[in-house]
XYZ file of C-alpha atoms in Angstrom:
557
model
C -161.320 120.195 157.624
C -162.389 118.562 154.380
C -166.131 118.120 154.802
C -168.338 115.503 153.185
C -171.191 117.491 151.660
C -173.984 114.907 151.376
C -175.912 116.471 154.268
C -174.638 120.060 153.959
C -176.286 122.775 151.857
C -173.429 124.523 150.065
C -173.702 128.275 149.338
C -172.940 129.639 145.891
C -169.261 130.136 144.943
C -168.082 127.597 147.529
C -164.721 126.236 146.400
C -164.771 122.446 146.040
C -162.700 119.526 144.768
C -164.171 116.767 142.543
C -163.693 113.100 143.418
C -165.017 109.589 142.773
C -166.361 110.014 139.215
C -166.378 106.980 136.938
C -167.739 108.031 133.558
C -165.826 111.354 133.715
C -162.805 110.174 135.666
C -160.596 112.824 134.039
C -162.303 115.418 136.264
C -161.331 113.689 139.519
C -159.007 115.948 141.509
C -160.069 119.101 139.631
C -161.254 122.131 141.581
C -164.220 124.371 140.899
C -166.940 126.583 142.330
C -170.568 125.837 143.196
C -172.587 127.690 140.534
C -176.168 126.661 141.357
C -178.150 125.795 144.420
C -179.024 122.161 144.947
C -181.159 121.035 142.005
C -184.345 118.953 142.103
C -182.341 115.792 141.399
C -180.158 116.495 144.443
C -177.085 117.571 142.442
C -175.067 120.783 142.389
C -174.002 122.693 139.298
C -170.218 123.148 139.504
C -168.020 125.324 137.263
C -164.762 123.453 136.783
C -161.501 125.441 136.920
C -159.076 125.462 134.021
C -161.370 126.818 131.308
C -161.836 130.356 130.012
C -164.171 132.696 131.848
C -166.456 132.943 128.830
C -166.809 129.180 128.404
C -166.527 127.595 131.821
C -167.359 123.893 131.900
C -170.383 123.360 134.138
C -171.189 119.864 135.376
C -173.966 118.512 137.601
C -172.487 116.488 140.469
C -173.821 114.450 143.357
C -172.925 115.747 146.843
C -170.741 112.665 147.419
C -168.585 113.667 144.425
C -167.554 117.082 145.809
C -165.726 118.097 148.982
C -165.062 121.565 150.317
C -161.471 122.752 150.052
C -159.495 123.230 153.260
C -158.048 126.620 154.148
C -154.495 125.554 153.232
C -155.687 124.301 149.825
C -157.443 127.610 149.173
C -154.278 129.496 150.100
C -152.182 127.429 147.693
C -154.669 128.066 144.896
C -154.543 131.811 145.548
C -150.735 131.835 145.463
C -150.696 129.612 142.406
C -148.102 127.421 144.116
C -147.842 123.727 143.574
C -145.339 122.482 146.132
C -143.071 119.683 144.993
C -141.677 117.464 147.760
C -137.929 117.541 148.092
C -136.292 114.737 146.182
C -139.523 113.414 144.676
C -139.598 112.368 141.056
C -141.475 114.943 138.938
C -143.258 112.283 136.966
C -144.853 109.096 138.262
C -146.639 107.396 135.353
C -149.719 105.199 135.643
C -148.896 101.554 135.178
C -151.999 99.536 134.261
C -150.901 97.708 131.120
C -152.992 96.420 128.261
C -152.487 92.891 129.554
C -153.642 93.900 133.018
C -156.802 95.540 131.661
C -157.810 92.235 130.104
C -157.458 90.468 133.466
C -160.972 91.265 134.511
C -164.078 89.445 135.671
C -166.446 87.990 133.126
C -170.162 87.302 132.996
C -172.401 88.807 135.639
C -169.651 89.517 138.197
C -170.121 92.899 139.872
C -168.035 95.340 141.868
C -168.395 94.548 145.564
C -168.472 98.282 146.365
C -170.886 99.819 143.833
C -172.558 96.499 142.826
C -172.258 97.393 139.140
C -170.643 95.415 136.330
C -170.504 95.064 132.564
C -174.188 94.083 132.535
C -175.031 97.526 133.960
C -173.264 99.330 131.115
C -170.108 100.115 133.111
C -167.030 100.111 130.855
C -164.410 100.195 133.611
C -162.880 96.704 134.059
C -163.284 94.825 137.318
C -159.854 94.089 138.792
C -158.645 91.829 141.590
C -155.075 91.592 142.900
C -155.559 90.127 146.380
C -156.213 86.761 148.065
C -159.933 86.571 147.195
C -161.069 83.600 145.145
C -164.040 82.643 143.024
C -166.122 85.692 142.149
C -165.308 87.566 145.381
C -163.137 90.657 145.628
C -163.613 92.120 142.142
C -163.886 95.915 142.146
C -163.437 99.002 140.002
C -160.143 100.687 140.872
C -162.015 104.021 140.980
C -164.368 102.572 143.618
C -161.423 101.385 145.734
C -159.871 104.853 145.487
C -163.135 106.552 146.459
C -163.657 104.216 149.438
C -160.115 104.843 150.714
C -160.421 108.613 150.243
C -163.725 108.782 152.099
C -162.243 106.697 154.934
C -159.399 109.200 155.376
C -161.858 112.078 155.477
C -164.039 110.316 158.050
C -161.040 109.512 160.248
C -160.022 113.159 160.197
C -163.317 114.072 161.860
C -163.076 111.718 164.810
C -160.395 110.402 167.110
C -158.478 107.500 165.650
C -159.432 104.198 167.216
C -158.039 100.725 166.654
C -158.847 100.913 162.939
C -155.719 101.088 160.798
C -155.871 104.412 159.002
C -154.345 103.242 155.711
C -156.017 99.815 155.454
C -158.370 100.618 152.559
C -155.503 101.968 150.503
C -153.388 98.868 150.940
C -155.724 96.017 151.953
C -158.768 94.374 150.391
C -161.980 94.939 152.342
C -163.078 91.333 151.729
C -160.052 89.072 152.389
C -158.181 91.745 154.444
C -154.900 90.852 152.675
C -152.667 93.416 150.995
C -153.168 94.315 147.341
C -150.386 93.599 144.877
C -149.733 94.138 141.166
C -151.579 96.726 139.112
C -154.375 97.379 141.622
C -151.822 98.219 144.303
C -149.932 100.496 141.903
C -153.049 102.432 140.875
C -154.134 102.901 144.498
C -150.627 104.038 145.458
C -150.545 106.525 142.578
C -153.955 107.967 143.497
C -152.917 108.252 147.140
C -149.682 110.025 146.192
C -151.480 112.518 143.943
C -154.004 113.224 146.709
C -151.483 113.918 149.494
C -148.206 114.920 147.803
C -148.838 118.657 148.295
C -149.619 118.476 152.018
C -147.335 121.053 153.697
C -144.868 119.839 156.327
C -144.257 122.841 158.636
C -140.908 122.792 160.481
C -139.815 124.459 163.704
C -136.629 126.508 164.175
C -134.590 123.279 164.597
C -135.761 121.854 161.270
C -137.966 119.298 162.987
C -141.527 118.728 161.711
C -143.981 120.472 164.022
C -146.091 117.301 163.910
C -143.492 115.684 166.215
C -144.333 118.167 168.976
C -146.799 117.013 171.640
C -148.580 120.361 171.161
C -149.180 119.789 167.431
C -152.801 119.917 166.308
C -154.523 116.799 164.973
C -154.774 118.438 161.527
C -150.989 118.860 161.308
C -150.368 115.318 162.536
C -152.846 113.923 160.034
C -151.229 115.859 157.185
C -147.840 114.332 157.972
C -149.207 110.798 158.478
C -151.103 110.910 155.204
C -148.147 112.279 153.266
C -145.677 109.784 154.744
C -148.109 106.936 154.098
C -148.639 108.013 150.489
C -144.897 108.277 149.792
C -144.175 104.895 151.414
C -147.046 103.225 149.543
C -145.960 104.461 146.111
C -142.302 103.659 146.822
C -143.302 100.138 147.841
C -145.348 99.737 144.645
C -142.390 100.881 142.541
C -140.071 98.466 144.322
C -142.500 95.592 143.748
C -142.274 96.398 140.028
C -138.477 96.673 140.093
C -138.445 100.473 139.601
C -135.986 101.194 142.407
C -134.717 104.426 140.824
C -138.220 105.923 141.096
C -138.699 104.608 144.638
C -135.417 106.011 146.024
C -136.250 109.772 146.039
C -139.608 109.079 147.682
C -137.949 107.046 150.436
C -135.219 109.660 150.931
C -137.873 112.348 151.343
C -139.686 110.263 153.953
C -136.448 109.539 155.812
C -135.602 113.259 155.864
C -138.839 113.912 157.789
C -137.934 111.631 160.728
C -134.147 111.922 160.860
C -133.876 115.484 162.330
C -135.955 114.695 165.422
C -133.832 111.667 166.384
C -130.546 113.481 165.817
C -131.742 116.556 167.749
C -132.697 114.434 170.783
C -129.352 112.603 170.677
C -127.384 115.859 170.571
C -129.324 117.206 173.550
C -129.182 113.953 175.471
C -132.962 113.795 175.536
C -134.894 110.503 175.480
C -136.388 109.501 172.119
C -139.990 108.377 172.227
C -140.732 104.767 171.309
C -142.894 105.918 168.385
C -140.067 108.052 166.982
C -137.575 105.161 167.317
C -139.866 102.722 165.535
C -140.699 105.176 162.727
C -136.990 105.917 162.244
C -136.149 102.210 162.034
C -139.028 101.604 159.608
C -137.849 104.371 157.252
C -134.210 103.238 157.565
C -135.252 99.705 156.624
C -137.182 100.854 153.533
C -134.335 103.084 152.366
C -131.780 100.360 153.055
C -133.754 97.758 151.106
C -134.018 100.053 148.089
C -130.274 100.691 148.116
C -129.614 96.952 148.336
C -131.586 96.492 145.126
C -129.601 99.309 143.488
C -126.325 97.597 144.383
C -125.361 100.110 147.085
C -124.983 97.539 149.867
C -122.465 99.524 151.938
C -124.847 102.473 152.233
C -127.725 100.090 152.930
C -125.840 98.369 155.754
C -125.148 101.774 157.317
C -128.866 102.677 157.312
C -129.940 99.287 158.670
C -127.375 99.116 161.487
C -128.257 102.682 162.411
C -131.944 101.726 162.559
C -131.154 98.872 164.950
C -128.967 101.176 167.033
C -131.803 103.681 167.473
C -134.228 100.893 168.426
C -131.869 99.354 170.981
C -131.003 102.743 172.520
C -134.382 102.765 174.250
C -134.802 99.003 174.715
C -131.357 97.335 174.813
C -132.743 93.831 175.393
C -135.894 93.835 173.266
C -135.321 96.628 170.708
C -134.716 94.272 167.810
C -137.616 91.995 168.812
C -140.097 94.271 167.063
C -141.576 94.461 163.593
C -139.134 97.229 162.642
C -136.148 95.439 164.165
C -136.941 92.212 162.359
C -137.203 94.145 159.077
C -133.725 95.624 159.514
C -132.269 92.225 160.434
C -133.993 90.645 157.431
C -132.291 93.091 155.053
C -128.915 92.676 156.772
C -129.258 88.945 156.120
C -129.863 89.700 152.433
C -126.621 91.689 152.273
C -124.678 88.773 153.793
C -126.286 86.342 151.336
C -125.414 88.570 148.367
C -121.882 88.976 149.737
C -121.223 85.250 149.605
C -121.851 84.454 153.274
C -125.041 82.297 153.235
C -124.185 80.725 156.596
C -124.316 84.115 158.366
C -127.469 85.034 156.442
C -129.156 81.772 157.444
C -128.249 82.362 161.099
C -129.771 85.878 161.082
C -132.898 84.714 159.229
C -133.404 81.991 161.831
C -133.486 84.739 164.485
C -135.890 86.806 162.330
C -138.223 83.812 161.964
C -138.544 83.517 165.738
C -139.165 87.260 166.134
C -141.798 87.386 163.405
C -143.569 84.296 164.652
C -143.850 86.051 168.013
C -144.801 89.496 166.620
C -146.990 88.578 163.624
C -147.792 84.869 164.019
C -147.222 82.104 161.485
C -150.270 83.118 159.420
C -148.662 86.349 158.268
C -146.944 87.347 155.051
C -143.986 88.737 157.016
C -143.320 85.342 158.602
C -143.824 83.442 155.331
C -141.443 85.737 153.442
C -138.788 85.155 156.107
C -139.241 81.370 155.876
C -138.850 81.519 152.105
C -135.572 83.445 152.372
C -134.332 81.169 155.169
C -134.928 78.164 152.916
C -133.096 79.901 150.078
C -129.963 80.347 152.222
C -130.046 76.833 153.705
C -127.102 74.654 152.714
C -128.633 71.550 151.125
C -132.165 70.312 151.723
C -132.570 68.083 154.755
C -135.779 66.386 155.882
C -136.311 69.342 158.208
C -136.021 72.019 155.496
C -138.238 70.032 153.105
C -140.906 69.647 155.795
C -140.735 73.392 156.554
C -140.970 74.213 152.843
C -144.020 72.025 152.294
C -145.803 73.216 155.430
C -145.367 76.896 154.610
C -146.102 76.472 150.900
C -149.497 75.083 151.921
C -150.015 77.870 154.459
C -149.107 80.484 151.828
C -151.539 78.943 149.325
C -154.423 78.950 151.806
C -153.694 82.398 153.235
C -152.721 84.394 150.140
C -154.249 82.409 147.288
C -152.625 80.783 144.230
C -151.957 84.037 142.345
C -149.937 85.837 145.007
C -146.260 86.257 143.982
C -145.033 84.700 147.240
C -147.192 81.593 146.675
C -145.682 81.193 143.221
C -142.157 81.567 144.655
C -142.833 78.776 147.162
C -144.114 76.567 144.340
C -140.991 77.222 142.288
C -138.813 76.410 145.306
C -140.583 73.071 145.761
C -140.132 72.362 142.059
C -136.380 72.925 142.388
C -136.209 70.683 145.464
C -138.117 68.055 143.495
C -141.061 67.515 145.847
C -144.740 68.400 145.802
C -146.532 70.349 148.491
C -148.855 68.599 150.929
C -151.826 70.027 149.056
C -150.572 68.523 145.795
C -150.503 65.086 147.415
C -153.994 65.356 148.838
C -156.633 64.061 146.445
C -159.934 64.322 148.216
C -163.344 65.209 146.915
C -163.239 68.680 148.464
C -160.308 69.690 146.243
C -161.795 68.415 142.937
C -164.531 70.586 141.491
C -165.558 71.696 138.053
C -168.275 73.088 135.800
C -170.604 71.105 133.542
C -170.323 71.957 129.855
C -171.495 70.605 126.500
C -174.444 68.411 127.522
C -176.975 68.075 124.696
C -179.764 66.109 126.406
C -179.699 67.810 129.788
C -178.798 71.308 128.621
C -180.320 72.735 131.828
C -177.308 71.330 133.723
C -174.709 73.184 131.645
C -172.946 75.778 133.770
C -173.749 73.973 137.047
C -170.949 73.476 139.556
C -170.138 69.873 140.483
C -168.016 68.120 143.053
C -166.106 65.067 141.841
C -166.529 62.124 144.221
C -164.585 59.639 142.111
C -164.038 58.205 138.662
C -164.375 54.812 136.974
C -163.254 53.070 133.802
C -163.858 49.687 132.140
C -161.567 46.757 132.905
C -160.055 46.964 129.407
C -158.929 50.554 130.236
C -160.728 51.994 127.211
C -160.512 55.783 127.629
C -163.927 56.249 126.022
C -165.475 54.535 129.068
C -163.906 56.913 131.606
C -166.590 58.687 133.675
C -166.611 61.094 136.610
C -169.011 60.398 139.488
C -170.203 63.878 140.425
C -172.633 65.631 142.730
C -174.338 68.960 142.066
C -174.356 71.274 145.089
C -175.547 69.447 148.207
C -177.451 66.750 146.293
C -176.807 63.129 147.229
C -177.541 61.623 143.804
C -174.518 60.691 141.701
C -174.368 62.044 138.141
C -172.061 60.169 135.740
C -170.319 62.497 133.262
C -167.646 62.182 130.593
C -164.392 64.072 131.311
C -165.102 66.270 128.269
C -168.305 67.443 129.985
C -166.584 68.571 133.210
C -164.165 71.497 133.025
C -161.933 71.117 136.078
C -161.091 74.195 138.157
C -157.651 75.745 138.044
C -155.278 74.333 140.711
C -157.221 71.041 140.843
C -154.937 68.082 141.574
C -155.192 65.206 139.102
C -153.396 62.068 137.969
C -152.093 61.584 134.444
C -153.573 58.458 132.829
C -153.663 56.684 129.484
C -150.807 58.346 127.592
C -149.762 55.897 124.860
C -146.864 57.645 123.109
C -143.304 56.620 123.863
C -142.495 60.022 125.350
C -145.765 60.269 127.291
C -145.919 56.844 128.944
C -143.301 57.800 131.527
C -145.735 60.415 132.919
C -148.641 58.000 133.507
C -149.676 57.846 137.194
C -147.752 61.068 137.908
C -149.446 63.810 139.904
C -150.204 67.105 138.136
C -152.016 70.389 138.782
C -154.468 72.007 136.356
C -153.091 75.403 135.270
C -155.784 76.394 132.768
C -158.198 75.075 130.122
C -157.803 76.008 126.453
C -161.306 75.933 124.955
C -160.066 76.266 121.381
C -157.815 73.199 121.639
C -160.031 71.406 124.213
C -156.904 70.694 126.263
C -155.728 71.320 129.815
C -152.459 73.093 130.492
C -151.029 71.111 133.427
C -148.023 71.477 135.698
C -146.153 68.333 136.684
C -143.832 68.034 139.696
C -141.010 65.991 138.231
C -137.787 67.245 139.822
C -138.230 70.448 137.833
C -141.367 72.138 136.549
C -142.806 70.466 133.454
C -145.845 71.923 131.699
C -147.710 70.460 128.725
C -151.175 70.063 127.184
C -153.416 67.066 127.954
C -156.837 65.906 126.774
C -159.534 65.849 129.492
C -159.649 62.037 129.479
C -155.914 61.953 130.343
C -156.414 63.949 133.579
C -158.169 61.919 136.269
C -159.454 63.935 139.238
C -161.412 62.763 142.280
C -160.752 60.092 144.897
C -158.955 57.525 142.784
C -159.838 55.517 139.682
C -162.188 52.546 140.056
C -161.971 49.744 137.456
C -165.332 48.101 136.693
C -166.701 45.663 134.177
C -167.359 46.966 130.675
C -171.124 46.701 130.951
C -171.172 48.766 134.177
C -169.725 51.813 132.433
C -172.748 52.365 130.154
């Protein structure tokens, strides 16, 4: 077993692997030998492999940053072998782009795992690609990798319970939703590099020994971790559109489960429910990738075969599972791409019912099915519009405004020419902002406010427009100019006071704040106007809160 060494005194020359370093992240994954006994500061001196004998690099490491090598790892090091999985791409590059590295938290935001940030001298950016909002959920990618790695090691040392073994690799520990984007890609890459060399021993029939009921927990864990790592990285590649890189990983995974099913069928032996579901899951992933590569005939063969294996054990309910619904979902995509949207819509309607039953309506699987069902619907009836608006709101609340699926729902509503229910609601709970630019009460700058309403003089002079705001839970109303309240992103507002010939047609239209440009002192807003329209507006032309009250001129002072 890999052993956590925080409470273990390691003897000299113990072979270890380095993990979880931040300032010297290039050493993570390297192997070495313990060269000194535990020092006064609690650290070990470790000679890192890969340097000459006369000038070995010695580093002082905390116990949490080193783990003892397993017997199989030691054997591979002795043989000098570095097993490459069959069909896997030899090179899987890191993906965090320059643009992604700038998408980080500002100010005094800290990592929710190590509680360190820029103020503590940490140069690694804080990233967040999940459903968390506000200042929650920001973390160093290296901390997320370390937390997931330690979880796997802990789960190896005790019986698996109801805890999902891969959750920290794929899901945020705060909002519990799946990662996406660059954070997901970096976690998938680290997971692949950690488990890609796990051996998969086979029996005389070419079936992984892990499938045997007599297999040890170590062997089973090796296979689970390797399959999970391959699936995770393949999924990350597919999310980025790199289907050519995902395909060999998926084919390798499929080759691990296919022999057992075929062997049982040849012998007339029953296939376990776990084996059927795993086969269908891998067939679905492989089929989806081939759909994206334009190989629909091969994809249909994999998907129909996956359903066949599922229904062999449960003829009536085989497809009413998570794996069955996934295969049906992809079959619907093939029909839609083949010019048969009616058949696709019929299948997706069945998938919606299955996923509502299996996952519930508050699940990404259900929401993705609804989105595709809407896309294959012929025309937009009152029913489809109501379904679109309801699930766009659910997606926004569940996954957050930055999730790709939320954005797809918004674009769909734009094309239909309607706003979501949330866009039509204009209550004080949805209108918040931050005070900025006060010269007399400078102590209030930076405070968060809730907008209860707004008022303007009866001659509609824009210079008299004021927001009626409350700070925190205070009851007192504070009157502020629009230029002194920076509205939050995704705040709903009403366009007001545009005087130009081209702008007057937008007055009284609903809009959503996209961002605030400090240099130009303008809001970038999105308008629902049949199609998406975005433009820049002055703060006094965006009225948030619970409606605009018109008062006498003297009451606005």
